[in-house]
mmCIF file of C-alpha atoms in Angstrom:
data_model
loop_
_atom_site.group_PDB
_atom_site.id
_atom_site.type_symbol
_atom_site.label_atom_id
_atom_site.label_comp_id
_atom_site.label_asym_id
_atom_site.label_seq_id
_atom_site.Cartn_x
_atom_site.Cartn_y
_atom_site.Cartn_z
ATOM 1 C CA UNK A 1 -26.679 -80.812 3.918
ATOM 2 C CA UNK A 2 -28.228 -84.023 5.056
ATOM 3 C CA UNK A 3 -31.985 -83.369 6.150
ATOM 4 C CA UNK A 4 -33.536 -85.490 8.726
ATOM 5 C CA UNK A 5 -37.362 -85.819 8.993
ATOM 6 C CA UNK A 6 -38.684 -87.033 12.250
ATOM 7 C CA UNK A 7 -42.631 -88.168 12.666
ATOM 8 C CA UNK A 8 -44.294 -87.377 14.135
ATOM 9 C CA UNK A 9 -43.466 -84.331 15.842
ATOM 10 C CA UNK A 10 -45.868 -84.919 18.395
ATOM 11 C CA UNK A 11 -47.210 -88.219 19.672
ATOM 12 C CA UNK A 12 -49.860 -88.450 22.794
ATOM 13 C CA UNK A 13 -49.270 -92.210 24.853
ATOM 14 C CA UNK A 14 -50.035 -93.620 28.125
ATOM 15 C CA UNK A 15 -47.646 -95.283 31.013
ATOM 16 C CA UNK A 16 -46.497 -98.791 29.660
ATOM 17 C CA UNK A 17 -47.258 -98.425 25.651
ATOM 18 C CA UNK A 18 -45.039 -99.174 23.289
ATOM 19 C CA UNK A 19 -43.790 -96.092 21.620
ATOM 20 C CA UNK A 20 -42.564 -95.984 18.089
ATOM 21 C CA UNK A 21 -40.643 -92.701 16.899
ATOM 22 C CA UNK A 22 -39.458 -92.418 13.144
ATOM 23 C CA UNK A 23 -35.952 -91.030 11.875
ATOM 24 C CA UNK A 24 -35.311 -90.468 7.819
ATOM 25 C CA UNK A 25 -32.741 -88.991 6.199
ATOM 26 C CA UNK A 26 -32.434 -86.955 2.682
ATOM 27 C CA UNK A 27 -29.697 -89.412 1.690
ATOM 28 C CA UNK A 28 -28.206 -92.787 2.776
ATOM 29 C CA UNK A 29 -26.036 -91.902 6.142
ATOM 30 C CA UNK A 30 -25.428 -95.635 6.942
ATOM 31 C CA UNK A 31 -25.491 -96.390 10.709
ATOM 32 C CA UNK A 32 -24.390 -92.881 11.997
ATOM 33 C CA UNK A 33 -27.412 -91.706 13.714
ATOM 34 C CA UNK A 34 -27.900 -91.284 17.207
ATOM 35 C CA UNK A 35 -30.889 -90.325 19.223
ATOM 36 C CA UNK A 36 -31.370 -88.416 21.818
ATOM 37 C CA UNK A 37 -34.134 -87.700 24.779
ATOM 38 C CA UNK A 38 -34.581 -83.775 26.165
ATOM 39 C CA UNK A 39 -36.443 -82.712 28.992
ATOM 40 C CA UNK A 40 -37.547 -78.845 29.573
ATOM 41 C CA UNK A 41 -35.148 -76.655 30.944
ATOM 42 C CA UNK A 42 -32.020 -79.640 30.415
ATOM 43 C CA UNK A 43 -29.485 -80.779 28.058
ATOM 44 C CA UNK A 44 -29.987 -83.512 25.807
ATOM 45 C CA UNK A 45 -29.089 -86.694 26.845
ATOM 46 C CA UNK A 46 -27.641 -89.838 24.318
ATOM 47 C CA UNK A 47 -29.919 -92.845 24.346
ATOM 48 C CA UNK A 48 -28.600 -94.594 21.616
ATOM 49 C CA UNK A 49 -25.803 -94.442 19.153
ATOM 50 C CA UNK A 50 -24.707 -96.111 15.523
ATOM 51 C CA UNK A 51 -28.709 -96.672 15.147
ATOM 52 C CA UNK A 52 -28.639 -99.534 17.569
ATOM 53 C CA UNK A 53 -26.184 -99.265 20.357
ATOM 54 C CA UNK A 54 -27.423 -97.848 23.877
ATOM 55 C CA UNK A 55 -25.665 -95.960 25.774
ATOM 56 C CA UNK A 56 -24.366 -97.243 28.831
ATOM 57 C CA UNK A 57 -26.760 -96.953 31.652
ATOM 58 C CA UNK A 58 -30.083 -95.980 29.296
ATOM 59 C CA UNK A 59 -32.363 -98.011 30.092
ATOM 60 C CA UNK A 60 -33.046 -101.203 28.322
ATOM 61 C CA UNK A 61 -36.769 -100.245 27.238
ATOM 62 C CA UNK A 62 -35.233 -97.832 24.682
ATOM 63 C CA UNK A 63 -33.928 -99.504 21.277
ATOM 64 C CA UNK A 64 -32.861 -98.104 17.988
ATOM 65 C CA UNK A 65 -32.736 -99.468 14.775
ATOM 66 C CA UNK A 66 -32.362 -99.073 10.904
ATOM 67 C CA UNK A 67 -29.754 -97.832 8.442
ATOM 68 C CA UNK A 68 -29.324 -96.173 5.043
ATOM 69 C CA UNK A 69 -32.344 -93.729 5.427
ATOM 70 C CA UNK A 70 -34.760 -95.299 7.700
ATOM 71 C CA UNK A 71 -33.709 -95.459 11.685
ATOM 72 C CA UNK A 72 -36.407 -96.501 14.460
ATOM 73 C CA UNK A 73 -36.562 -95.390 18.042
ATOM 74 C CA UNK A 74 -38.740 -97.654 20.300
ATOM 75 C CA UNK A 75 -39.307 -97.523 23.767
ATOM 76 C CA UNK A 76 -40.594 -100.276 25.593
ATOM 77 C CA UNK A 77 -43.715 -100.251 28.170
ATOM 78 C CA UNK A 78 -43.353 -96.613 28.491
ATOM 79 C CA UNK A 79 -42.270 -95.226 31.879
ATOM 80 C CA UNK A 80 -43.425 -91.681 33.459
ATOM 81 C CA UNK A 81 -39.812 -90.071 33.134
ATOM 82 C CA UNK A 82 -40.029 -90.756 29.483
ATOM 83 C CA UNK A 83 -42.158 -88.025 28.433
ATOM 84 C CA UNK A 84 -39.680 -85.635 27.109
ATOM 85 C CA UNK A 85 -38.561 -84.258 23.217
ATOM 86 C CA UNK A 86 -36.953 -86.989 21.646
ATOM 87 C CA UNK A 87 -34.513 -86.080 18.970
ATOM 88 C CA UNK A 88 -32.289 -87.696 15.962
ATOM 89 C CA UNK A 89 -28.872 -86.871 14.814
ATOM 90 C CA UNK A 90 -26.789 -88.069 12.237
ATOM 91 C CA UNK A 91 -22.981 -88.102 11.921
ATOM 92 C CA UNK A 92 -22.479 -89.477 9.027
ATOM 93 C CA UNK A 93 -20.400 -85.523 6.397
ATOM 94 C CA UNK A 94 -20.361 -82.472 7.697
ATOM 95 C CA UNK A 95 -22.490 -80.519 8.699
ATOM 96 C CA UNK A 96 -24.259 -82.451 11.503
ATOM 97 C CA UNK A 97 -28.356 -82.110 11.500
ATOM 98 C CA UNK A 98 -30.894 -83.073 13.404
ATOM 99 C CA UNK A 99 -34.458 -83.982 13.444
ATOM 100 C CA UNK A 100 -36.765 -81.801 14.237
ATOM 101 C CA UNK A 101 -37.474 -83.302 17.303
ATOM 102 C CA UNK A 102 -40.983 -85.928 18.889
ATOM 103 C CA UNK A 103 -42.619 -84.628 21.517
ATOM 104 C CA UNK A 104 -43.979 -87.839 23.791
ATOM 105 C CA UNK A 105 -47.032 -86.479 25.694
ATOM 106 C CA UNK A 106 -49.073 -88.140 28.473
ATOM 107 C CA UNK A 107 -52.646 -89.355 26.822
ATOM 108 C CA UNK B 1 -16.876 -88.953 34.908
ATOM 109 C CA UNK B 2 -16.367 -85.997 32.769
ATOM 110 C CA UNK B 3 -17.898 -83.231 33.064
ATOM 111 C CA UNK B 4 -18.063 -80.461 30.976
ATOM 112 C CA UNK B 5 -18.514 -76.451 32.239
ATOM 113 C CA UNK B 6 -19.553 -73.564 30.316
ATOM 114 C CA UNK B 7 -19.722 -69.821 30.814
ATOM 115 C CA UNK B 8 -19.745 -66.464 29.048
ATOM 116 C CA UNK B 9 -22.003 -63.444 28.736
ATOM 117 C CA UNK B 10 -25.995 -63.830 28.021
ATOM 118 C CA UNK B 11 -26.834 -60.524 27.253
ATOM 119 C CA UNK B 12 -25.390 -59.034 23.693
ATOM 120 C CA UNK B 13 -26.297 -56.196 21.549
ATOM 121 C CA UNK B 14 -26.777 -56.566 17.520
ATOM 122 C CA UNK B 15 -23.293 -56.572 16.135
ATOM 123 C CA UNK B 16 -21.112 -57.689 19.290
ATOM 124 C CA UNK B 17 -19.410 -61.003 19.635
ATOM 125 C CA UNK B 18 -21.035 -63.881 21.332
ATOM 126 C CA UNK B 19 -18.321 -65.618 23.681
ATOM 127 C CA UNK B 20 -18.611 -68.726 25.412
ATOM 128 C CA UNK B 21 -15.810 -71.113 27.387
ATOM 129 C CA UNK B 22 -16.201 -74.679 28.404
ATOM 130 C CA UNK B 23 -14.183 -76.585 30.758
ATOM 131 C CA UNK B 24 -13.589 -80.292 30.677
ATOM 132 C CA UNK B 25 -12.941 -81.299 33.912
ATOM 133 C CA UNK B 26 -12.034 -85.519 34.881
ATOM 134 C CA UNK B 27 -11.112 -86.811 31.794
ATOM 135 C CA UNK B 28 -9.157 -86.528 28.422
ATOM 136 C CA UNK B 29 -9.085 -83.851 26.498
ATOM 137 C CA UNK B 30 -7.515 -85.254 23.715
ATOM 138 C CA UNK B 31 -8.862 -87.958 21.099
ATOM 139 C CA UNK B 32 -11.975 -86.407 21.627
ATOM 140 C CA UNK B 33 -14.241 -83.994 19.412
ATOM 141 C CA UNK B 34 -15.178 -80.596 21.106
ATOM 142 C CA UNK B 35 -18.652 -79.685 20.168
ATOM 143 C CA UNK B 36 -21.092 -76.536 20.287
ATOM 144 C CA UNK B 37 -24.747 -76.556 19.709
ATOM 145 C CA UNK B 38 -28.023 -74.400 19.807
ATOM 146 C CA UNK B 39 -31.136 -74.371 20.579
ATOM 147 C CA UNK B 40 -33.173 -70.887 20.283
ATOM 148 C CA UNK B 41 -36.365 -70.775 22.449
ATOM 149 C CA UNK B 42 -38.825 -73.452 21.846
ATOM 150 C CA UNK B 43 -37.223 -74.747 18.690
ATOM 151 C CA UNK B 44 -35.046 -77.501 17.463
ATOM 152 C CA UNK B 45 -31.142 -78.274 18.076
ATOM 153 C CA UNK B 46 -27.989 -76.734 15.580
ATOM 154 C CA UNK B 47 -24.960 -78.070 15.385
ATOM 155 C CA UNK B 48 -22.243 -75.141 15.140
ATOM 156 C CA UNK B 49 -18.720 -76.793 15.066
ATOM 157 C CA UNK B 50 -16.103 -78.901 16.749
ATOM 158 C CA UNK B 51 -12.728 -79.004 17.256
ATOM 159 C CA UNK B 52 -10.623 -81.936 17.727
ATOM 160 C CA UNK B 53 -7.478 -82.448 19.265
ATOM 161 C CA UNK B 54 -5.403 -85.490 18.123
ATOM 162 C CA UNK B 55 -2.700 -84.903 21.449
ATOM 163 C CA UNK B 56 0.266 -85.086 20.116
ATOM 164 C CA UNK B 57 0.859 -81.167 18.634
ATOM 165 C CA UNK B 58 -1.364 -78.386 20.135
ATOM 166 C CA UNK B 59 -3.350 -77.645 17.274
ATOM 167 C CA UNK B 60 -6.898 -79.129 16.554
ATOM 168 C CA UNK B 61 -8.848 -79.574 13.359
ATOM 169 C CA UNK B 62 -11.767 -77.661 12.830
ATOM 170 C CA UNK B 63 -15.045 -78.069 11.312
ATOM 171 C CA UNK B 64 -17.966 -75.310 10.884
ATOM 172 C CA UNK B 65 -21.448 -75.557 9.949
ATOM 173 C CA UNK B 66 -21.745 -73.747 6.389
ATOM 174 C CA UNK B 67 -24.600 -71.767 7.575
ATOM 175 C CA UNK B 68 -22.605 -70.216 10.197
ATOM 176 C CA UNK B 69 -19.027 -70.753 9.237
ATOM 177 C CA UNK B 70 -18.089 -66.965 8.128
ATOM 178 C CA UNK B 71 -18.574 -66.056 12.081
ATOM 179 C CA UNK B 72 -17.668 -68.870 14.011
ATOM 180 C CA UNK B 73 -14.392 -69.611 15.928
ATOM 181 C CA UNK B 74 -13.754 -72.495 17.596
ATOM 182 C CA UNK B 75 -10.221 -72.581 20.073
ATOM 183 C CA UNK B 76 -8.489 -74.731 22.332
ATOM 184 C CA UNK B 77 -6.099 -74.157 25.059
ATOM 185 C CA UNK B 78 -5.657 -77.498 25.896
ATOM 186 C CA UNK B 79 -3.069 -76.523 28.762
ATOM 187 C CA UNK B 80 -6.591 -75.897 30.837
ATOM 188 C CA UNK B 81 -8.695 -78.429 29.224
ATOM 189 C CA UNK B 82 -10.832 -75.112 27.860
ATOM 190 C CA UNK B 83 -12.294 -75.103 24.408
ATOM 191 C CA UNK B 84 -14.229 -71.898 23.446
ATOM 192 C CA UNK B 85 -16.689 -70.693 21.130
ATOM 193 C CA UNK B 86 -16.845 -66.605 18.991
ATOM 194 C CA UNK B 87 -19.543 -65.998 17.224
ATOM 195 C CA UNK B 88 -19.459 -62.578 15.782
ATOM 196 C CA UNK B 89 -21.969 -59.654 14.377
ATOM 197 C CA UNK B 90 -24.373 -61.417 16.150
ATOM 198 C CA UNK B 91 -28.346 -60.837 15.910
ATOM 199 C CA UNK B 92 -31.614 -61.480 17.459
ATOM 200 C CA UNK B 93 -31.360 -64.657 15.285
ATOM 201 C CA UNK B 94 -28.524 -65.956 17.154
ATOM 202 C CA UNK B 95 -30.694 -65.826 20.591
ATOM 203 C CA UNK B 96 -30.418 -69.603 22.023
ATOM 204 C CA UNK B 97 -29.073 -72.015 24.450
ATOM 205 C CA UNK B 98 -25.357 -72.815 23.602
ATOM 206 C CA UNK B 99 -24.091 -75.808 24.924
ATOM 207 C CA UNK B 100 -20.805 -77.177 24.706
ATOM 208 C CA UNK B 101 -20.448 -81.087 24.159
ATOM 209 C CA UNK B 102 -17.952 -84.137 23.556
ATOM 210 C CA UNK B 103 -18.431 -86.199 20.807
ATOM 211 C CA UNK B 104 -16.767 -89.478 20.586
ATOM 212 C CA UNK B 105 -15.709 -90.897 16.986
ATOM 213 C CA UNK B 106 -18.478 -94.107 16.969
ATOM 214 C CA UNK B 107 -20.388 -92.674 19.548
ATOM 215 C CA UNK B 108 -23.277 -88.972 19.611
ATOM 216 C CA UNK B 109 -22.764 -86.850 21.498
ATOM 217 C CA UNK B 110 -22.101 -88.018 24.823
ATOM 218 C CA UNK B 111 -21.427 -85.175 27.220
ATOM 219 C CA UNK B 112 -23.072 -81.926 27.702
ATOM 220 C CA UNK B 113 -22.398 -78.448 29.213
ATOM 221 C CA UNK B 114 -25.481 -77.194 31.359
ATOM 222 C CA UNK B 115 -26.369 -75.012 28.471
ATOM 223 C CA UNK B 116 -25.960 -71.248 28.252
ATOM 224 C CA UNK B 117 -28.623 -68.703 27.644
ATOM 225 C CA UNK B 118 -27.697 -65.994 25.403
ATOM 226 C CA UNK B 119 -30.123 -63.254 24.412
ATOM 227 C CA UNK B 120 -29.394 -60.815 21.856
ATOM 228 C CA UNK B 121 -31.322 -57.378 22.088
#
């Protein structure tokens, strides 16, 4: 199986930083990672897909990038609805893993 | 929009089989890849299996995580749009939120089920 390391797992920020969230992966996986944001209580919900392509109707402020083992997650002049689990996913064999998830706390 | 629908029991004893059914409901079911996840308490997301349906026979391709591939099922009945999920000889282990999901080809994982709660004890 593919492991994927996220860091850090938990990350303290304030209302219009710029957030930076690191993906890796055991082994090259290309582009086919995806990200993901999770708020308590809720189903995940896609941000960005193929390392760098947002989802329609995400939010501009959130980017991806990276491929072979090193993908980036960066949100833009953090907003209050971002605080939330972020988590990575790649798709690249069987069996699909995922990180093991960023927490983005208020500072 | 599609939305996806799950339900099944949340209470099992050690040994019985987990069940879980998701509805797709205002869209395609086929050319699509029908997913299940987990997420026990507090802890990370697991990827359990999909099915795919290709449209043009009624039988879908499978694929299991290895971890939990002796007791998973995955099934269609694609004349409801249902896909559902077995897991048997379940344990305290397999306590989590299952959610169904649609995967796209290119795209992650782009539609989810509200999530089921399913307690083993």
């Amino acid at each position: 199986d593919i492991q994927m390391t996220q860091s850090p797992s938990t990350l303290s920020a304030s209302v219009g930083d710029r957030v930076t969230i690191t993906c890796r992966a055991s082994q090259s996986i290309s582009g086919w990672l995806a990200w993901y944001q999770q708020k308590p209580g809720k189903a995940p919900n896609l941000l960005i897909y193929k390392a760098s392509s947002l989802e329609s109707g995400v939010p501009s402020r959130f980017s991806g990038s990276g491929s072979g083992t090193e993908f980036t997650l960066t949100i833009n002049s953090l907003q209050p609805d971002d605080f939330a689990t972020y988590y990575c996913q790649h798709y690249y064999s069987y069996p699909w893993t995922f990180g093991q998830g960023t927490k983005v706390e208020i500072k | 929009q599609v939305q996806l629908q799950q339900w099944g029991a949340g209470l099992l004893k050690p040994s019985e089989t987990l069940s879980l059914t998701c509805a797709v409901n205002g869209g395609s079911f086929s050319g699509h890849y029908w997913t299940w996840i987990r997420q026990p308490p507090g802890k990370g997301l697991e990827w359990i299996g999909e099915i795919f349906y290709n449209g043009i026979d009624h039988s879908g391709s499978t694929n299991y995580n290895p971890s939990l591939k002796s007791r998973v099922t995955i099934s269609m009945d694609t004349s409801n749009n249902q896909f559902s999920l077995r897991l048997s000889s379940v344990t305290a282990a397999d306590t989590a939120v299952y959610y169904c999901a649609r995967r796209g080809l290119i795209t992650g994982i782009s539609r989810w089920g509200q999530g089921t709660l399913v307690t083993v004890s």
